[in-house]
Each structure stands twice: as structure tokens, then as C-alpha cells.
């Protein structure tokens, strides 16, 4: 596998500052706390997890839109955490982002032509006629170029966002919940468009979602995040067929299946309680305060290990890495 992106031990802590005159750090939001992963050229790698688990922070660190606290991000073999401003500007041509809310990410006072010309202008490149080509590539019409973002539907606006992201022929696109704000009925169309463009342009996607069902058909591999850490990574089919971390099992048991009979007879694995604060995460395994296995299946001695020892993300015999001392593949779908 040729890695386009290699992330090693990425940490992002947001300091919490206090004091009126003399500001000082009183703690930190441990948004991302030591994650490692690779993206192969041409693949779609999805990161899935509940709100606040650190998905967008990870995405922004990968593109270096924010500075990581520590760790390295390599893009095409180059350590971009060490890149200077000029180099970073060049690299930005190769790495683009598609946002959840296309309305917020598009300048309302610019026409679509203006929006799509902007990346060329920023990088001092000739645009000559590419706006119409880009519109066609994303399934819009040449006459849409003179319209403003508010004149489009949500799905069309996301197509404009996608056109802007592919304008400079990037290698990597980070898609941060690109369909979450869209009507369920048009999600599939936008996902299909992303897939077609990937094939046509050889794109690599880092795809972020809080719902496993969204990534099932688009992702080659999936990483499940919980409270700033990765708890399981696997090829998508493997993750759905043999989920091994109790959190992944709970997420998969909540994904609806189309067959109503199977849906009725399926066992739900429920996770109780709220996500603990990332300022002061639980010791040992961060999932232990909500883990159904910890609560219902383990002996006192086994539980103690969950309290004391953070589980590493390693393959414990399930064929893919899981961060659970007692991981065990279960078939749920
Ligand atoms: N600029 C910031 N300053 C302080 N804390 C932040 C900042 N940005 C994010 N956080 C906190 O970091 C944690 C991770 O946030 P992040 O946005 O990465 O999560 P997410 O998984 O993308 O969530 P969502 O699904 O809601 O988009 C959250 O607790 C969030 O409140
Ligand atoms: S290590 Fe313990 S608490 Fe953590 S997921 Fe596994 S069983 Fe649950
Ligand atoms: Mg987010």
C-alpha cells in the first residue's frame, strides 16, 4: 500500500485559559489524544464517532488548518507539521476540504463563478473556461455560474462546494460530514457523485461521519473514534461483519437493516450515559464508564484492568486492530 497520508501519534489539546488580567492555562480539552492512521492513495478512509469525539479536530490537523499539539502528519512522504508558510500554501493545492454546511462555507455575496474562480486566483493560476467544466463535472449547468448560493437547494450548494474542492485537481479531499445537513433523499446522489469523481480523478478521501450507515458503501476502511482516541479500525466489510470493540458493536447494532423481520429480531447493544468530558477523561479505557461489557460481563478483577490500563489499538486475533483488553468479534448484521 502506498500511503498518501501518514498520521503518527497525533495529539491536539485545546488549552482552557482563565484569569482576567493574567491569563493562564487551567487545563485542556483533550480533543485528540494520540491517534495514528494511514490513508492509501485512491482509497476512502472514514472516521466515525459521536459528536465531540475529535473527528473535525483530526481533519483540521491533517490539513494543518490548526496546529497539532504533537505528533506528525506526512503527506506524500513530507512532514507537513514542519512545513513553512510558503510550502504550506503550495501543499494546500493538493489537499482540499468539503464541509458539512455548504451554505456557511460559500461566500453569499459571490456568484458561483466568483466562488469557483477564487482558488485559481489565490494560487495565481489561469482559470480559462474551467468554471463551466467544473459545473458539468458536479452535475450542474453552465448557466448556474451567474447565480448566488442562496438560489440553490442544499444538494446543489454542496455540489458547488465539491466543484470548488476539485478545482485545482487535488490529491486528497477531507469530507467533514458532507451529507449530514442534506435531506436523506439527496444524500445518496451526493455520495454517488463523490464516488464517481474519485474514480475519474484518482482522489483519496478522508471521510468523516457520525453515522456508520453513511460510510458503509463509500468507505474502503473505517476507524471508530471515541473521546479523542481510535477504538477500532478495519476494512469496512470486516468492521460490519466482525465488530470487536463494544462501542463499535453498539454503533452497528443501531444501524437499521432493510429487512423488517430481521430488524425486529435484532439484538440492540445499548450504551448508557453521556460521553464524559474530554477535559478529564476516565483513567484506563476511556469507554469504561459506558461500556456494556464492563458493566455486564466482566469479573471484578477483569474490570480493574479496564480502570488501570489504557488498551492499545492492536490486533488481538480478530484480524484487525481493536483498543479493548477483552475484544471479541460478534456478528450483529
Ligand atoms: N477551538 C476549540 N477550542 C476548545 N475546544 C474545542 C475547540 N474545537 C473543538 N473543541 C472541543 O474538542 C472536542 C472535539 O471537537 P471536534 O469538533 O473535533 O469533534 P467532532 O467529533 O467533530 O464533533 P461533531 O460531530 O459535533 O462535529 C469537543 O469537546 C469540542 O468541544
Ligand atoms: S477495555 Fe474494558 S471498558 Fe474498555 S471497551 Fe474493553 S471491556 Fe470495555
Ligand atoms: Mg465535527
Coordinates of C-alpha atoms and ligand atoms in Angstrom, one line a residue:
X1 CA 0.0 0.0 0.0
X2 CA 1.4 3.4 -1.0
X3 CA 0.4 5.8 1.8
X4 CA -0.6 9.3 0.7
X5 CA -1.1 10.4 4.3
X6 CA 0.6 9.0 7.4
X7 CA -0.6 10.3 10.8
X8 CA 1.5 9.3 13.8
X9 CA 0.6 9.9 17.4
X10 CA -1.5 13.0 16.7
X11 CA -2.4 15.0 19.7
X12 CA -4.5 18.1 19.9
X13 CA -5.2 19.7 23.2
X14 CA -7.1 23.0 23.3
X15 CA -5.9 24.9 26.4
X16 CA -8.5 26.3 28.8
X17 CA -7.5 29.7 29.9
X18 CA -8.5 31.6 33.0
X19 CA -7.8 34.9 34.7
X20 CA -8.8 38.5 33.6
X21 CA -5.5 40.3 33.5
X22 CA -3.0 37.5 33.6
X23 CA -4.4 34.6 31.6
X24 CA -3.0 31.2 32.5
X25 CA -3.9 27.6 31.4
X26 CA -6.1 25.8 33.9
X27 CA -6.5 22.6 31.9
X28 CA -7.0 21.4 28.4
X29 CA -9.7 19.9 26.2
X30 CA -8.1 16.6 25.1
X31 CA -9.8 16.7 21.7
X32 CA -7.5 14.2 20.0
X33 CA -5.1 12.2 22.2
X34 CA -2.6 10.1 20.3
X35 CA -4.1 8.6 17.2
X36 CA -2.2 7.0 14.2
X37 CA -3.5 6.0 10.8
X38 CA -2.6 5.9 7.2
X39 CA -4.5 6.7 4.0
X40 CA -3.6 4.7 0.9
X41 CA -3.6 6.6 -2.4
X42 CA -7.0 6.3 -4.0
X43 CA -8.9 4.9 -1.0
X44 CA -11.7 6.3 1.1
X45 CA -10.9 6.1 4.8
X46 CA -13.8 7.0 7.1
X47 CA -13.6 8.3 10.7
X48 CA -16.9 7.7 12.6
X49 CA -17.9 8.6 16.1
X50 CA -20.3 10.6 18.3
X51 CA -20.4 14.4 18.4
X52 CA -17.3 15.8 20.2
X53 CA -15.1 12.8 19.8
X54 CA -12.5 14.7 17.8
X55 CA -13.3 14.0 14.2
X56 CA -13.1 17.6 12.9
X57 CA -10.1 18.3 15.0
X58 CA -8.3 15.4 13.4
X59 CA -9.4 16.5 9.9
X60 CA -8.1 20.1 10.5
X61 CA -4.8 18.8 11.9
X62 CA -4.4 16.6 8.8
X63 CA -4.7 19.7 6.6
X64 CA -2.9 21.8 9.1
X65 CA -5.7 24.2 9.3
X66 CA -4.9 24.1 13.0
X67 CA -1.6 23.3 14.7
X68 CA -1.3 19.9 16.4
X69 CA -0.1 19.8 19.9
X70 CA 2.3 17.0 19.0
X71 CA 2.6 14.2 16.5
X72 CA 3.4 14.2 12.8
X73 CA 1.4 14.3 9.6
X74 CA 3.1 13.2 6.5
X75 CA 1.7 13.9 3.1
X76 CA 3.3 12.2 0.1
X77 CA 6.2 11.4 2.4
X78 CA 6.7 15.0 3.5
X79 CA 6.3 16.0 7.2
X80 CA 3.8 18.8 6.8
X81 CA 3.8 19.7 10.5
X82 CA 7.2 21.1 9.8
X83 CA 6.3 22.9 6.6
X84 CA 6.7 26.7 6.5
X85 CA 4.0 29.2 5.3
X86 CA 5.1 29.2 1.6
X87 CA 5.4 25.4 1.4
X88 CA 2.0 25.0 3.2
X89 CA 0.4 27.3 0.6
X90 CA 1.7 25.1 -2.2
X91 CA 0.5 22.0 -0.4
X92 CA -3.0 23.4 0.0
X93 CA -3.5 22.9 -3.7
X94 CA -3.2 19.2 -3.2
X95 CA -5.4 19.0 -0.1
X96 CA -8.9 20.3 0.0
X97 CA -11.9 20.1 2.3
X98 CA -15.7 19.7 1.8
X99 CA -17.7 21.0 4.8
X100 CA -20.9 19.9 6.4
X101 CA -22.8 23.1 5.8
X102 CA -22.3 24.2 2.2
X103 CA -24.2 27.5 2.9
X104 CA -21.8 28.5 5.7
X105 CA -18.7 27.6 3.6
X106 CA -19.7 29.5 0.5
X107 CA -19.5 33.3 0.4
X108 CA -23.1 34.5 0.0
X109 CA -22.1 37.7 -1.9
X110 CA -20.2 35.9 -4.6
X111 CA -21.7 34.2 -7.7
X112 CA -20.8 30.6 -8.3
X113 CA -18.4 31.8 -11.0
X114 CA -16.6 34.0 -8.4
X115 CA -16.6 31.2 -5.9
X116 CA -15.1 28.7 -8.4
X117 CA -12.5 31.3 -9.8
X118 CA -11.2 32.0 -6.3
X119 CA -8.9 29.0 -5.9
X120 CA -7.3 29.8 -9.2
X121 CA -6.8 33.5 -8.2
X122 CA -5.4 32.6 -4.8
X123 CA -2.8 30.3 -6.4
X124 CA -2.0 32.7 -9.3
X125 CA -3.3 30.3 -11.9
X126 CA -5.3 30.8 -15.2
X127 CA -8.9 29.7 -14.9
X128 CA -9.7 30.0 -18.6
X129 CA -13.1 28.3 -19.0
X130 CA -12.7 25.8 -16.3
X131 CA -15.7 27.1 -14.3
X132 CA -18.1 25.5 -16.9
X133 CA -16.2 22.3 -16.9
X134 CA -16.3 22.1 -13.1
X135 CA -20.0 22.7 -13.1
X136 CA -20.6 20.0 -15.6
X137 CA -18.4 17.6 -13.6
X138 CA -20.6 18.0 -10.5
X139 CA -23.9 17.7 -12.4
X140 CA -24.7 21.5 -12.6
X141 CA -25.4 23.6 -15.7
X142 CA -23.2 26.4 -17.2
X143 CA -25.9 28.9 -16.5
X144 CA -25.7 28.2 -12.8
X145 CA -22.4 30.2 -12.9
X146 CA -24.1 33.5 -12.6
X147 CA -26.3 32.5 -9.6
X148 CA -25.7 33.1 -5.9
X149 CA -25.5 30.4 -3.2
X150 CA -29.0 31.2 -1.8
X151 CA -30.6 30.5 -5.2
X152 CA -29.7 26.8 -4.9
X153 CA -31.1 23.8 -3.0
X154 CA -28.9 22.3 -0.3
X155 CA -27.8 19.4 -2.5
X156 CA -26.9 21.8 -5.3
X157 CA -24.9 24.0 -2.9
X158 CA -22.9 21.0 -1.8
X159 CA -22.2 20.3 -5.5
X160 CA -20.8 23.8 -5.7
X161 CA -18.7 23.1 -2.6
X162 CA -17.4 19.9 -4.3
X163 CA -16.7 21.8 -7.5
X164 CA -14.6 24.2 -5.6
X165 CA -12.7 21.4 -3.8
X166 CA -11.8 19.7 -7.0
X167 CA -11.0 22.9 -8.9
X168 CA -7.2 22.6 -8.6
X169 CA -7.0 18.9 -9.1
X170 CA -6.1 17.9 -5.6
X171 CA -4.9 14.5 -4.4
X172 CA -6.7 14.5 -1.1
X173 CA -10.1 15.7 -0.1
X174 CA -11.2 15.7 3.5
X175 CA -15.0 15.4 3.6
X176 CA -16.2 16.6 7.0
X177 CA -19.8 15.2 7.3
X178 CA -20.6 16.3 3.7
X179 CA -24.1 14.9 3.7
X180 CA -25.2 15.3 7.3
X181 CA -27.0 18.6 6.6
X182 CA -28.8 17.3 3.5
X183 CA -32.2 15.7 3.1
X184 CA -32.0 11.9 3.3
X185 CA -33.4 11.7 -0.2
X186 CA -30.5 13.5 -1.8
X187 CA -27.7 12.1 0.3
X188 CA -27.2 9.1 -2.0
X189 CA -26.9 11.4 -5.0
X190 CA -24.1 13.4 -3.4
X191 CA -22.3 10.2 -2.2
X192 CA -22.6 8.8 -5.7
X193 CA -21.1 12.0 -7.2
X194 CA -18.2 11.8 -4.7
X195 CA -17.6 8.2 -5.8
X196 CA -17.7 9.0 -9.5
X197 CA -15.3 11.9 -9.0
X198 CA -12.9 9.7 -7.0
X199 CA -12.7 7.2 -9.9
X200 CA -12.4 9.9 -12.5
X201 CA -9.8 12.0 -10.7
X202 CA -8.0 9.3 -8.6
X203 CA -8.9 11.2 -5.4
X204 CA -8.2 10.0 -1.9
X205 CA -10.9 10.8 0.7
X206 CA -10.7 11.2 4.4
X207 CA -14.5 10.9 5.1
X208 CA -15.9 12.0 8.4
X209 CA -19.4 11.0 9.6
X210 CA -21.1 10.4 12.9
X211 CA -23.2 7.6 11.5
X212 CA -21.8 4.2 10.3
X213 CA -24.7 3.7 7.8
X214 CA -23.4 6.7 5.8
X215 CA -20.0 5.3 5.3
X216 CA -20.9 1.7 4.7
X217 CA -21.0 2.0 0.9
X218 CA -18.5 4.7 0.3
X219 CA -15.5 3.7 2.6
X220 CA -12.9 1.1 2.0
X221 CA -11.8 1.3 5.6
X222 CA -13.3 2.7 8.8
X223 CA -11.9 4.0 12.0
X224 CA -14.2 4.4 15.0
X225 CA -13.3 7.2 17.4
X226 CA -14.3 7.6 21.0
X227 CA -13.3 10.6 23.2
X228 CA -10.1 11.5 21.3
X229 CA -8.9 8.0 20.6
X230 CA -9.4 5.4 18.0
X231 CA -11.1 2.2 19.3
X232 CA -11.2 0.0 16.2
X233 CA -10.0 0.2 12.5
X234 CA -10.9 -2.3 9.8
X235 CA -11.8 -2.8 6.2
X236 CA -15.5 -1.7 6.0
X237 CA -17.0 -5.2 5.4
X238 CA -14.8 -6.7 8.2
X239 CA -16.0 -4.0 10.6
X240 CA -19.6 -4.7 9.9
X241 CA -19.2 -8.5 9.9
X242 CA -16.9 -8.8 12.8
X243 CA -17.1 -5.7 15.1
X244 CA -14.9 -6.4 18.1
X245 CA -14.9 -3.4 20.3
X246 CA -18.0 -3.0 22.5
X247 CA -18.5 0.6 21.2
X248 CA -18.4 -0.4 17.6
X249 CA -20.8 -3.3 18.4
X250 CA -23.2 -0.8 19.9
X251 CA -23.0 1.5 16.9
X252 CA -23.5 -1.3 14.4
X253 CA -26.5 -2.7 16.4
X254 CA -28.1 0.7 16.0
X255 CA -27.8 0.8 12.2
X256 CA -31.2 -0.1 10.7
X257 CA -31.3 -3.1 8.4
X258 CA -33.8 -3.0 5.4
X259 CA -35.5 -6.4 6.2
X260 CA -38.3 -5.6 8.7
X261 CA -38.3 -9.2 10.1
X262 CA -34.6 -9.2 10.8
X263 CA -34.8 -5.6 12.1
X264 CA -37.4 -6.7 14.7
X265 CA -35.5 -9.7 15.9
X266 CA -32.1 -8.0 16.0
X267 CA -30.3 -7.6 19.3
X268 CA -29.6 -4.0 20.2
X269 CA -26.5 -3.2 22.3
X270 CA -27.2 -0.2 24.3
X271 CA -24.7 2.3 25.5
X272 CA -25.8 4.1 28.6
X273 CA -25.0 7.6 29.9
X274 CA -23.3 10.6 28.4
X275 CA -19.9 10.9 26.9
X276 CA -17.5 12.0 29.7
X277 CA -15.8 15.4 29.4
X278 CA -12.6 15.4 27.2
X279 CA -11.1 17.7 29.8
X280 CA -10.9 14.9 32.4
X281 CA -11.4 11.6 30.6
X282 CA -11.7 8.3 32.6
X283 CA -8.5 6.5 33.5
X284 CA -7.5 3.3 31.7
X285 CA -10.1 2.6 29.0
X286 CA -11.9 5.8 28.2
X287 CA -15.0 3.9 27.2
X288 CA -15.3 2.1 30.6
X289 CA -18.0 4.4 32.1
X290 CA -20.4 3.4 29.3
X291 CA -19.1 0.0 28.3
X292 CA -21.9 -2.7 28.3
X293 CA -19.2 -5.4 28.5
X294 CA -17.6 -3.7 31.5
X295 CA -21.0 -3.4 33.2
X296 CA -22.5 -6.8 32.5
X297 CA -19.9 -9.3 31.5
X298 CA -16.6 -8.8 33.3
X299 CA -15.4 -10.0 36.7
X300 CA -14.2 -7.5 39.3
X301 CA -10.5 -8.4 38.5
X302 CA -11.1 -8.0 34.8
X303 CA -12.7 -4.6 35.3
X304 CA -9.7 -3.4 37.3
X305 CA -7.6 -3.8 34.2
X306 CA -10.0 -1.5 32.3
X307 CA -9.7 1.1 35.1
X308 CA -5.9 0.9 35.3
X309 CA -4.6 0.3 31.8
X310 CA -5.4 2.1 28.6
X311 CA -5.9 -0.6 25.9
X312 CA -3.6 -0.2 22.9
X313 CA -5.1 -0.3 19.4
X314 CA -3.7 -3.7 18.3
X315 CA -4.9 -6.9 16.6
X316 CA -5.9 -9.3 19.4
X317 CA -6.8 -12.1 17.0
X318 CA -9.8 -10.6 15.3
X319 CA -7.9 -9.8 12.1
X320 CA -7.9 -6.1 12.7
X321 CA -6.9 -3.7 15.5
X322 CA -9.2 -3.0 18.4
X323 CA -8.5 -1.0 21.6
X324 CA -10.2 -3.3 24.1
X325 CA -8.5 -5.7 26.5
X326 CA -11.3 -8.1 26.1
X327 CA -12.2 -7.6 22.4
X328 CA -14.2 -10.3 20.9
X329 CA -15.7 -10.4 17.3
X330 CA -19.5 -10.6 17.3
X331 CA -21.9 -11.0 14.4
X332 CA -24.7 -8.5 14.5
X333 CA -26.0 -8.0 10.9
Ligands
LIG1 N1 -11.4 25.7 19.2 C1 -11.7 24.9 20.2 N2 -11.4 25.3 21.5 C2 -11.7 24.5 22.5 N3 -12.3 23.3 22.4 C3 -12.6 22.9 21.2 C4 -12.3 23.6 20.0 N4 -12.7 23.0 18.9 C5 -13.3 21.8 19.4 N5 -13.2 21.7 20.7 C6 -13.6 20.6 21.6 O1 -12.9 19.5 21.2 C7 -13.6 18.3 21.2 C8 -13.6 17.7 19.9 O2 -14.3 18.5 18.9 P1 -14.5 18.2 17.4 O3 -15.1 19.4 16.8 O4 -13.2 17.7 16.9 O5 -15.5 17.0 17.5 P2 -16.3 16.2 16.3 O6 -16.1 14.8 16.5 O7 -16.0 16.8 15.0 O8 -17.8 16.6 16.7 P3 -19.1 16.9 15.8 O9 -19.7 15.5 15.4 O10 -20.0 17.6 16.8 O11 -18.7 17.7 14.7 C9 -15.0 18.8 21.7 O12 -15.1 18.6 23.1 C10 -15.1 20.2 21.4 O13 -15.9 20.9 22.3
LIG2 S1 -11.2 -2.4 27.8 FE1 -12.8 -2.8 29.2 S2 -14.0 -1.0 29.4 FE2 -12.7 -0.8 27.6 S3 -14.0 -1.5 25.9 FE3 -12.9 -3.2 26.6 S4 -14.2 -4.2 28.1 FE4 -15.0 -2.2 27.8
LIG3 MG1 -17.1 17.9 13.6

